[in-house]
Tab-separated table of C-alpha atoms in Angstrom:
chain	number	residue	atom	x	y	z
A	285	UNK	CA	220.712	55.082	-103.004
A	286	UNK	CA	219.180	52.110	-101.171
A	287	UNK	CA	217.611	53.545	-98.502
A	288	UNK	CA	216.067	56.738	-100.577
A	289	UNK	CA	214.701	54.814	-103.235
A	290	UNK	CA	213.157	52.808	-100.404
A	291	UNK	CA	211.974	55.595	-98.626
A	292	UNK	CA	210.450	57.197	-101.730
A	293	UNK	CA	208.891	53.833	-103.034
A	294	UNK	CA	207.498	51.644	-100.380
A	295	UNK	CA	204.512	52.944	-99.078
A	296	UNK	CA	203.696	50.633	-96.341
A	297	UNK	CA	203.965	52.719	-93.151
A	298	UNK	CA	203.414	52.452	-89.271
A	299	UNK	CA	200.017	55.588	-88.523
A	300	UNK	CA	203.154	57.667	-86.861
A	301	UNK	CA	205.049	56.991	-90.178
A	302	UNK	CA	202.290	58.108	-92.342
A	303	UNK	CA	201.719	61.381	-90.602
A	304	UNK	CA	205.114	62.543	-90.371
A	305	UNK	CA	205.875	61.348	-93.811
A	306	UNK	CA	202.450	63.150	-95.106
A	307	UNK	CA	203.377	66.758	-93.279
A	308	UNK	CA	206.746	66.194	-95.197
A	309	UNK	CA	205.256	65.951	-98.482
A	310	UNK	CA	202.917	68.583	-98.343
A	311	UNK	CA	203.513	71.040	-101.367
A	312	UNK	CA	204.361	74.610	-100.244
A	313	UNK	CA	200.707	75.862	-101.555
A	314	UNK	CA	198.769	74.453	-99.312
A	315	UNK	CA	197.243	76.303	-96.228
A	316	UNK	CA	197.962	73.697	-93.676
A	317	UNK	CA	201.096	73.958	-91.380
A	318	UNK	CA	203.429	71.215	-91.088
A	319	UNK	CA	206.283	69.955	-89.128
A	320	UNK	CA	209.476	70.418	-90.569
A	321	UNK	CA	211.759	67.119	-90.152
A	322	UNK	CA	215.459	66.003	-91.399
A	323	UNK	CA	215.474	62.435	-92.426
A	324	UNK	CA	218.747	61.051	-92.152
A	325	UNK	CA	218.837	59.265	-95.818
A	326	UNK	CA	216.670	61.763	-97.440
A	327	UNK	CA	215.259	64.901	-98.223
A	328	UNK	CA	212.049	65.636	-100.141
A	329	UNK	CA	211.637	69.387	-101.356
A	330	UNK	CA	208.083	69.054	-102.301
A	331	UNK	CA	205.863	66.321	-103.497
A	332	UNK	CA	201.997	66.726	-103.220
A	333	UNK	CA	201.005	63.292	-101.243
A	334	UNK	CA	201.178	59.946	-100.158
A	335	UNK	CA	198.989	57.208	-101.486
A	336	UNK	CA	198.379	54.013	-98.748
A	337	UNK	CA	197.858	50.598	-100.861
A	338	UNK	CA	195.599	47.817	-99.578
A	339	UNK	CA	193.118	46.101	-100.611
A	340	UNK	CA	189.256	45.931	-99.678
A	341	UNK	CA	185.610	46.936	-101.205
A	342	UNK	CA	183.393	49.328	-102.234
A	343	UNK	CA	180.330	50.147	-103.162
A	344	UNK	CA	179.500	51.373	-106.968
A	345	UNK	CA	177.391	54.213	-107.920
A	346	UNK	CA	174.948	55.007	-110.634
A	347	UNK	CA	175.780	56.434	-114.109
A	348	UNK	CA	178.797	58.688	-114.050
A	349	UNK	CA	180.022	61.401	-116.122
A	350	UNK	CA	182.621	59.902	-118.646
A	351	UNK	CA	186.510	60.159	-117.518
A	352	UNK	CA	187.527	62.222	-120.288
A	353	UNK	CA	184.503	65.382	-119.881
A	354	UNK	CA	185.152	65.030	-115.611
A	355	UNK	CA	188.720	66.522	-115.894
A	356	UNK	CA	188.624	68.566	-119.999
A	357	UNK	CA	186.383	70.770	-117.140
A	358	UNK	CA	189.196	70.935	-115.333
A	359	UNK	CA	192.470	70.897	-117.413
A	360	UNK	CA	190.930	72.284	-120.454
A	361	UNK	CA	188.557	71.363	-123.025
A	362	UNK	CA	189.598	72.428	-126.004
A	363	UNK	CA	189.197	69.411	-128.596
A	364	UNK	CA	192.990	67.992	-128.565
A	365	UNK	CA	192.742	68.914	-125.087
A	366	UNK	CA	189.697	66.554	-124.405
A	367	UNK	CA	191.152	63.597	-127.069
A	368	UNK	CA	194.432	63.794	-124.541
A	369	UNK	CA	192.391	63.122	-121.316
A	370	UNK	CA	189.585	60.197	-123.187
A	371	UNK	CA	193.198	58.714	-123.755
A	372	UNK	CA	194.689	59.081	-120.260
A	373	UNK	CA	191.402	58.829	-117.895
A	374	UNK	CA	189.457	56.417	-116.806
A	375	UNK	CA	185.797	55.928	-114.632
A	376	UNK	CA	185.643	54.630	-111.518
A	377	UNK	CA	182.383	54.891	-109.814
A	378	UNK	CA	183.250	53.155	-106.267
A	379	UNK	CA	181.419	54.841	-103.521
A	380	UNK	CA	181.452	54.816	-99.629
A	381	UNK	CA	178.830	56.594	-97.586
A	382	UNK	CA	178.565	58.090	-93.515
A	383	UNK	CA	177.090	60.287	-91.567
A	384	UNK	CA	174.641	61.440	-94.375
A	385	UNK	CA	176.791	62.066	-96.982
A	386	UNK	CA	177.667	59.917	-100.002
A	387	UNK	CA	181.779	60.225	-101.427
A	388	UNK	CA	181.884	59.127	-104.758
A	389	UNK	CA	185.213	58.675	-106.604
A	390	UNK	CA	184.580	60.268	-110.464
A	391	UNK	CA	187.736	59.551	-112.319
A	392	UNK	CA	191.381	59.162	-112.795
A	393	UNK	CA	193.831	60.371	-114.673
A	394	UNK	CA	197.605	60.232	-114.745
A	395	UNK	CA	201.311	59.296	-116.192
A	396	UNK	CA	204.477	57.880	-114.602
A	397	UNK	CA	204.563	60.650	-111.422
A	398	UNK	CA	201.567	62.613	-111.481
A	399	UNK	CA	197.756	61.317	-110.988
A	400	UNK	CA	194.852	63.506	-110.160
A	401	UNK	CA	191.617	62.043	-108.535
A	402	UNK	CA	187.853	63.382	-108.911
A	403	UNK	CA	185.822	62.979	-106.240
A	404	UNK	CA	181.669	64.079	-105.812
A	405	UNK	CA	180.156	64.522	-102.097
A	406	UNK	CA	176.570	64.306	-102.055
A	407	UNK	CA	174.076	64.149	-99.131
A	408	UNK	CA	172.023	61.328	-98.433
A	409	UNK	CA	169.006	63.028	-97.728
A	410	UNK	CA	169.110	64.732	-100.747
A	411	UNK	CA	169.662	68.211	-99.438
A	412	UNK	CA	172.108	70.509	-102.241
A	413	UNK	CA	175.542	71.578	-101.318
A	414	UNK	CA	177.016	74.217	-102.824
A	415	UNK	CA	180.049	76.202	-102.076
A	416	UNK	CA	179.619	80.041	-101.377
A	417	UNK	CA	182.643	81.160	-102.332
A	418	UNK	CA	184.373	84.255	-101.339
A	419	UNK	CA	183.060	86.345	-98.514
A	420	UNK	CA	185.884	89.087	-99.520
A	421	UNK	CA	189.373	89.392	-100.888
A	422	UNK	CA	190.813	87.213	-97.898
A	423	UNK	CA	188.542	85.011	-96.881
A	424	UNK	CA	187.090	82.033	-98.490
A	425	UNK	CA	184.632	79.986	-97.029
A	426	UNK	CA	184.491	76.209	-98.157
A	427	UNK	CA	184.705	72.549	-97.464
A	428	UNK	CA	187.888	70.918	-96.391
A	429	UNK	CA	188.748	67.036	-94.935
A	430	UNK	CA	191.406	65.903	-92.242
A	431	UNK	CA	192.452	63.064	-93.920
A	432	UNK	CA	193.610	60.228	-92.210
A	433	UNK	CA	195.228	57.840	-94.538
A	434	UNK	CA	196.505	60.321	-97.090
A	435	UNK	CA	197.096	63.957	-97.892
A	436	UNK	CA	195.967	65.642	-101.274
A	437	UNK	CA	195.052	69.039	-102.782
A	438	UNK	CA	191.620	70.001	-101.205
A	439	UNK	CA	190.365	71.945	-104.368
A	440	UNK	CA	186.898	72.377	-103.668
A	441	UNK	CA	184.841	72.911	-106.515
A	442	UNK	CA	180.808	72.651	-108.265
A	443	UNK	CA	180.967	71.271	-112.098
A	444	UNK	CA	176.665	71.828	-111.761
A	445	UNK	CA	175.571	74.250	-109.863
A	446	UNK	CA	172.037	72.926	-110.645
A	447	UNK	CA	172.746	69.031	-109.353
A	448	UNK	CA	173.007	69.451	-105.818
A	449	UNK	CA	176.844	68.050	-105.600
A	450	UNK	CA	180.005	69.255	-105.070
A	451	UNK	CA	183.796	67.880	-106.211
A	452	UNK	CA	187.220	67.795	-104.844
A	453	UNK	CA	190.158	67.149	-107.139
A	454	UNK	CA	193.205	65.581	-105.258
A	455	UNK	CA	196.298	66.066	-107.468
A	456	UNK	CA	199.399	64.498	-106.617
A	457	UNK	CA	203.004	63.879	-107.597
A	458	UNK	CA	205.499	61.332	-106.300
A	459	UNK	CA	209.294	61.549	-107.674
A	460	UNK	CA	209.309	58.087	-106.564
A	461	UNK	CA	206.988	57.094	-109.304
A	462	UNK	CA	203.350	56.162	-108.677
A	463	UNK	CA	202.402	52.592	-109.016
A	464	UNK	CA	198.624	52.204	-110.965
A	465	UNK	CA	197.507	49.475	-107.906
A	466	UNK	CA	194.743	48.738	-106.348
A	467	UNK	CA	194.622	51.944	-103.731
A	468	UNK	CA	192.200	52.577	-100.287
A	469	UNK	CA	191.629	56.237	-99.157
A	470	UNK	CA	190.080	57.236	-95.927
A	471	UNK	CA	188.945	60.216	-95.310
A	472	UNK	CA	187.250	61.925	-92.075
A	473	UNK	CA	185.780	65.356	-90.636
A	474	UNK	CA	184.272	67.286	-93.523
A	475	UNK	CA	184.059	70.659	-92.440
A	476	UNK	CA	182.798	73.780	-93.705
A	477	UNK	CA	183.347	77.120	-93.338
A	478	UNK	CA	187.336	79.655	-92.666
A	479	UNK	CA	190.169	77.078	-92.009
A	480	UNK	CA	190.693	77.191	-88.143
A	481	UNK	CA	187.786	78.392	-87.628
A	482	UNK	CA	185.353	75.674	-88.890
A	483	UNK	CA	182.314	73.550	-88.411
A	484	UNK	CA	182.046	69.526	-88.643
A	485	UNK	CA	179.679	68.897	-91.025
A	486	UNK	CA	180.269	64.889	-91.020
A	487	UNK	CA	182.982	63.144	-89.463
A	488	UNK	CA	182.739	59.730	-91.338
A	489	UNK	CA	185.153	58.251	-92.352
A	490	UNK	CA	184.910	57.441	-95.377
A	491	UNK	CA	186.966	54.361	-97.288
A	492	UNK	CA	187.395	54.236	-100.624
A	493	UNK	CA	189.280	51.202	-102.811
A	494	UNK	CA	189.788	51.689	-106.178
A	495	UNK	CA	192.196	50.775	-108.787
A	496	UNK	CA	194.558	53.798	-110.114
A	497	UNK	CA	193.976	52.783	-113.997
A	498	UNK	CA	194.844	55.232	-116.654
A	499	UNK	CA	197.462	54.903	-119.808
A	500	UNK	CA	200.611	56.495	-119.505
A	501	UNK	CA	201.429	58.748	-122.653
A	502	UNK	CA	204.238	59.996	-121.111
A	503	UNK	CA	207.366	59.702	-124.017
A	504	UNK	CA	211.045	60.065	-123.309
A	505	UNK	CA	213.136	62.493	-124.753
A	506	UNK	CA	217.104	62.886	-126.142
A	507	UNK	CA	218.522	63.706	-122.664
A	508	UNK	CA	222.516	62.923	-122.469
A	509	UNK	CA	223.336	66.069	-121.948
A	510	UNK	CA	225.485	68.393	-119.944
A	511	UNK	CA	224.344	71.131	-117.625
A	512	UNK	CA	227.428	73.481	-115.918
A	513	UNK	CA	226.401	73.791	-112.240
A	514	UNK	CA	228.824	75.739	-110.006
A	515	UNK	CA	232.718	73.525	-110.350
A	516	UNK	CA	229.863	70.653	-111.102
A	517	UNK	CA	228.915	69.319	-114.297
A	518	UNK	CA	224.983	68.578	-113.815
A	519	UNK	CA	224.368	64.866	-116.110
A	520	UNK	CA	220.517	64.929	-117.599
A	521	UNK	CA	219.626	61.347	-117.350
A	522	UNK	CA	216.453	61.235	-118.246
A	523	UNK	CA	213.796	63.129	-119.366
A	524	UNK	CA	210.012	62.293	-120.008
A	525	UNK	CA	207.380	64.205	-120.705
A	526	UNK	CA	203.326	63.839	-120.975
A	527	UNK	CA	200.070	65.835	-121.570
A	528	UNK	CA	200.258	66.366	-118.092
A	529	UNK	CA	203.789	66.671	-116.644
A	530	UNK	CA	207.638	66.903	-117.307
A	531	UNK	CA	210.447	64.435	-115.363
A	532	UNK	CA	213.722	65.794	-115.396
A	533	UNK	CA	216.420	62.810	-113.787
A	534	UNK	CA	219.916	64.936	-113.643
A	535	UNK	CA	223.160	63.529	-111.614
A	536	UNK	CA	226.231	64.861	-111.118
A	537	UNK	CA	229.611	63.728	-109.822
A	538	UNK	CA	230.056	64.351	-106.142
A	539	UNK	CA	228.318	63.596	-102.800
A	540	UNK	CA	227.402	66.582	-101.000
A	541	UNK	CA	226.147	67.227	-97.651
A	542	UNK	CA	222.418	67.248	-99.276
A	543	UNK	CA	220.695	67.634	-95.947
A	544	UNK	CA	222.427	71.061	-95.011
A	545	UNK	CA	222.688	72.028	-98.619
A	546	UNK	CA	218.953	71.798	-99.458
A	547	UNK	CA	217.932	73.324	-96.467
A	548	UNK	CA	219.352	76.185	-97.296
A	549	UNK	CA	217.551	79.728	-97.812
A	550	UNK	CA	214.955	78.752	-100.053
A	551	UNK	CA	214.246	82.496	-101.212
A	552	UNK	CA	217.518	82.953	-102.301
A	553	UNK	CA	219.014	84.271	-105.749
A	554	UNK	CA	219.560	80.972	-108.508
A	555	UNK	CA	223.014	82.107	-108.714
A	556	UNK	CA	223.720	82.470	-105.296
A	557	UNK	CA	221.977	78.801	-104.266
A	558	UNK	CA	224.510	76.027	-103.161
A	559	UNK	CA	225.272	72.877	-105.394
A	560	UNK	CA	222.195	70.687	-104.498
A	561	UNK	CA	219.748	73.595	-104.487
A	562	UNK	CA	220.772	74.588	-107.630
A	563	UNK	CA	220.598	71.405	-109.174
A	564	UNK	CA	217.077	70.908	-108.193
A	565	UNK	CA	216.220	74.495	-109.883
A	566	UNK	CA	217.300	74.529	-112.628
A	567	UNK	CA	215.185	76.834	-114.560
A	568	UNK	CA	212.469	74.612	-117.322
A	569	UNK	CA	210.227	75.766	-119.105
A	570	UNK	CA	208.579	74.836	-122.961
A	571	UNK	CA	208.087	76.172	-125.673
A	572	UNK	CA	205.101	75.717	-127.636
A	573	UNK	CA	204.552	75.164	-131.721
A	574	UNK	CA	203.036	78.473	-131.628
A	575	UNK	CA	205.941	80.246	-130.269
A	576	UNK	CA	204.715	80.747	-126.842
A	577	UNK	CA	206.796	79.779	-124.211
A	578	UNK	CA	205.526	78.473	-120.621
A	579	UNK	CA	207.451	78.885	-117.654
A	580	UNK	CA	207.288	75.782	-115.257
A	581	UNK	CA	209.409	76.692	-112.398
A	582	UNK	CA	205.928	76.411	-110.169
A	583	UNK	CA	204.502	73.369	-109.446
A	584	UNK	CA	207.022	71.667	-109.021
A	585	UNK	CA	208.476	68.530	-106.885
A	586	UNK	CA	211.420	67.838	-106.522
A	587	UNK	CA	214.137	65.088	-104.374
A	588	UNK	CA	217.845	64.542	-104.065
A	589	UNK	CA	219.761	62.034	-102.824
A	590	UNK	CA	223.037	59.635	-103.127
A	591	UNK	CA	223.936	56.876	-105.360
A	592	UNK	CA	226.675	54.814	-105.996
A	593	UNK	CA	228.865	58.093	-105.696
A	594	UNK	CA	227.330	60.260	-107.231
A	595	UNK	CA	224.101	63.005	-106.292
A	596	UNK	CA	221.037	61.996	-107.967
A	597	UNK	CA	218.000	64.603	-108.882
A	598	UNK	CA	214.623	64.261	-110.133
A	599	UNK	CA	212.141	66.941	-110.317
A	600	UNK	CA	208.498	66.577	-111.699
A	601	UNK	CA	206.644	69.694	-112.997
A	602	UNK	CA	202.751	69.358	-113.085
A	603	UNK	CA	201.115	71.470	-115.660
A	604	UNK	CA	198.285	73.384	-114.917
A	605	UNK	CA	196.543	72.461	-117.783
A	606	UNK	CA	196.776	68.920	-120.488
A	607	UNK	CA	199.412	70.567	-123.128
A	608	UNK	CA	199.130	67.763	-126.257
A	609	UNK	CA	202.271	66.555	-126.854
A	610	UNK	CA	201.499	67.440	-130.949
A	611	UNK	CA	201.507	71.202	-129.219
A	612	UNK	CA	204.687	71.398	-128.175
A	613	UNK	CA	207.859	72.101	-129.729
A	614	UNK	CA	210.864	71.894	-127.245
A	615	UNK	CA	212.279	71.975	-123.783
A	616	UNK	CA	214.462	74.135	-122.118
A	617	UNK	CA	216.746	72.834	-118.837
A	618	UNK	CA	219.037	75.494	-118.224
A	619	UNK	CA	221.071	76.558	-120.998
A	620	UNK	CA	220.367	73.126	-122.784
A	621	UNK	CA	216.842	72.747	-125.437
A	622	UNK	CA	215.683	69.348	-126.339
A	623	UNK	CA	213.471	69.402	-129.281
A	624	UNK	CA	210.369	67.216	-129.038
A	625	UNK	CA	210.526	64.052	-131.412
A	626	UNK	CA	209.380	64.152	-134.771
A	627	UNK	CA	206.513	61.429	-135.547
């Protein structure tokens, strides 16, 4: 799978290459519309961005809020909840400033194929921004960037109403793996207001380097298991799991046309999906200590492609909030449960 694990792992694009690679890995719940393309060697269902490595400076900011209390406000802060994220977060504090406004990079946090990044915006003259919110039950008014070196979540939000910033958390998730580097992110044209139908507040850019530094709890899990998909056995390879995600790595025997396969109806029945689709939705979902069980078949990223004979799978499921690994009791793939590891 030379050319797939190439595409999925080297980041180091041409512009063009970066913006039809970005449209492609835009997750289906985002607003913007994007180009729909068929790579020859591969086929990514959904991942949530693209991060561009280089090198360069920054500027550092004042006091920030500690790693761990910037995203328990976000992912939960109950207090095995807020021990998980002191454990896998980490300050950063570089800043980059234009056109009157100040971007300040809060935090990161992350495991082996997720990472989410905090970000503040404050203006230089001092003047509060706020976000307003809902105008009625379809139309939000907001902030939003065009990014130009990478693509991310655009969740707006205002952890203090009272301290004249506002936040953006970009969440992503690469089935390639993300690599904790040194990483620069440009972004330009902050507007405000209904998407389309928007004013420029700044147009910037903005460049930010920063290192991606957090510790991956992620742990792996008994996987060796078979799966019965169609006339296919389905092979779980690997499976890992952390505070903030679930891997699933699955194979099975054959080479199929993935490029036709995949791009098959996407709204139809599980049972009536072909081979590949199938294989990449499988239904997962945990189950708690408590006896609650959490569905995770949203959220999800997923990519196929060929390997030494065989079809290879891996599909990442980002939780919406940090589930303590102590919390949970098992894992369902299909018709198979893998019980977390005693201590």
């Amino acid at each position: 799978m030379k050319s797939y694990r190439e595409s999925m792992d080297n980041l180091s694009f041409s512009p063009e290459q970066k913006q039809a690679m970005a449209e492609e890995l835009l997750t289906a719940s985002q607003t913007r519309p994007t180009r729909k393309r068929n790579p020859k060697r591969m086929v990514v269902v959904a991942a949530a961005a693209i991060l561009v490595l280089s090198l360069g400076t920054a500027g550092a900011t004042g006091a920030l809020k500690p790693a761990g209390e910037v995203f328990a406000q976000l992912f939960g802060s109950s207090p095995a909840q807020q021990e998980a994220a002191d454990r896998m977060s980490s300050a950063v504090g570089v800043s980059s400033t234009a056109d009157g406004y100040t971007i300040t990079v809060d935090a990161v946090i992350g495991d082996e194929n997720t990472c989410a990044i905090v970000y503040s915006i404050t203006a230089e003259d001092g003047t509060p921004l706020s976000i307003p919110g809902w105008v009625d039950e379809e139309t939000y008014l907001g902030y939003f960037f065009a990014f130009s070196d990478g693509y991310g979540s655009q969740n707006f939000y205002d952890s203090d109403p009272n301290d004249g910033a506002i936040q953006f958390v970009e969440e992503i998730t690469m089935t390639s793996g993300i690599e904790k580097q040194v990483v620069t992110k440009t972004f330009q044209d902050l507007s405000f207001g209904q998407w389309n139908e928007s004013e420029v507040v700044a147009a910037g850019p903005w460049e930010l380097t920063f290192p991606l530094a957090y510790e991956n709890n992620s742990v792996s899990l008994q996987a060796d298991q078979l799966l019965q998909l169609r006339e296919e056995n389905l092979y779980l390879d690997e499976v890992t799991i952390s505070p903030l995600s679930i891997t699933v790595k699955s194979s099975f025997d054959t080479i199929i046309d993935w490029e036709d396969d995949v791009q098959s109806d996407p709204f139809a029945e599980y049972d009536q999906m072909p081979t590949g689709r199938q294989a990449i939705s499988v239904p997962l979902s945990i189950t708690l200590t408590d006896g609650t069980v959490m569905d995770l078949n949203g959220n999800v990223s997923s990519s196929i492609g060929d390997e030494d004979g065989k079809t290879r799978c891996v599909r990442v499921s980002r939780f919406e909030k940090i589930l303590p690994l102590d919390t949970i009791a098992s894992i369902t793939i299909g018709d198979v449960t893998i019980p977390m590891p005693k201590e």
